[in-house]
Coordinates of C-alpha atoms in Angstrom, one line a residue:
M1 CA -0.3 0.2 0.5
T2 CA 1.5 3.6 -0.6
D3 CA -1.3 5.2 1.8
D4 CA -4.0 4.4 4.8
G5 CA -6.8 4.1 3.6
D6 CA -10.8 1.6 4.3
V7 CA -10.8 -1.7 3.5
L8 CA -14.9 -2.1 2.1
D9 CA -17.5 -5.1 1.9
A10 CA -18.9 -5.9 -0.5
S11 CA -21.9 -3.9 0.8
G12 CA -19.6 -0.5 1.2
K13 CA -19.4 -1.3 5.0
D14 CA -16.1 -0.2 6.1
I15 CA -14.1 -3.3 8.0
G16 CA -11.3 -2.3 8.5
D17 CA -7.7 -0.3 7.5
V18 CA -4.8 -0.3 5.7
T19 CA -2.4 1.7 6.0
K20 CA 1.2 1.8 4.4
G21 CA 3.5 -0.2 3.3
D22 CA 0.9 -2.9 3.9
R23 CA 1.3 -6.1 1.8
F24 CA -2.8 -6.7 -0.3
N25 CA -2.9 -10.0 -2.0
V26 CA -5.1 -9.2 -5.0
E27 CA -7.4 -11.8 -6.5
P28 CA -6.9 -12.8 -9.8
D29 CA -11.0 -14.0 -10.6
Q30 CA -12.0 -10.5 -9.2
P31 CA -15.1 -11.1 -8.2
A32 CA -18.3 -8.6 -9.3
H33 CA -18.7 -5.8 -7.4
P34 CA -20.1 -2.5 -6.9
Y35 CA -16.8 -0.8 -6.8
R36 CA -15.0 1.3 -10.1
H37 CA -11.6 1.7 -8.5
R38 CA -11.2 -1.0 -5.5
Y39 CA -10.2 -4.3 -6.0
H40 CA -10.5 -7.3 -4.0
G41 CA -8.1 -9.1 -2.1
T42 CA -6.5 -9.5 1.3
V43 CA -4.7 -7.5 3.6
G44 CA -1.1 -9.7 4.9
D45 CA -1.2 -13.1 5.7
G46 CA -5.3 -13.1 5.4
D47 CA -6.7 -11.8 8.3
L48 CA -8.8 -8.9 6.1
T49 CA -10.4 -9.4 2.6
G50 CA -12.8 -7.0 1.4
Y51 CA -12.0 -4.6 -1.3
V52 CA -9.3 -1.1 -1.2
D53 CA -9.1 1.4 -3.5
Q54 CA -6.7 0.7 -6.2
D55 CA -4.7 4.3 -5.9
K56 CA -3.4 3.3 -3.8
L57 CA -1.7 -0.1 -4.9
H58 CA 1.9 0.0 -6.2
R59 CA 2.2 -3.3 -7.9
T60 CA 5.3 -5.3 -7.3
G61 CA 4.7 -8.7 -9.4
S62 CA 1.8 -10.2 -9.0
V63 CA 1.8 -8.6 -5.9
C64 CA 0.3 -4.8 -4.8
A65 CA 2.3 -3.3 -1.6

């Protein structure tokens, strides 16, 4: 992650936070969702799964930081 942000569930509820430097694993097959500018995936080691703002991701191969 390049900046702090919120993790949202499919209904738009804030379910957690990401901070600059967190690792975010983008799911290769994105589910249909209501967010145009968010990716679905898992934060860190998998404790938190949801949608994050794609502008706050820095692609490092197949893993976003």
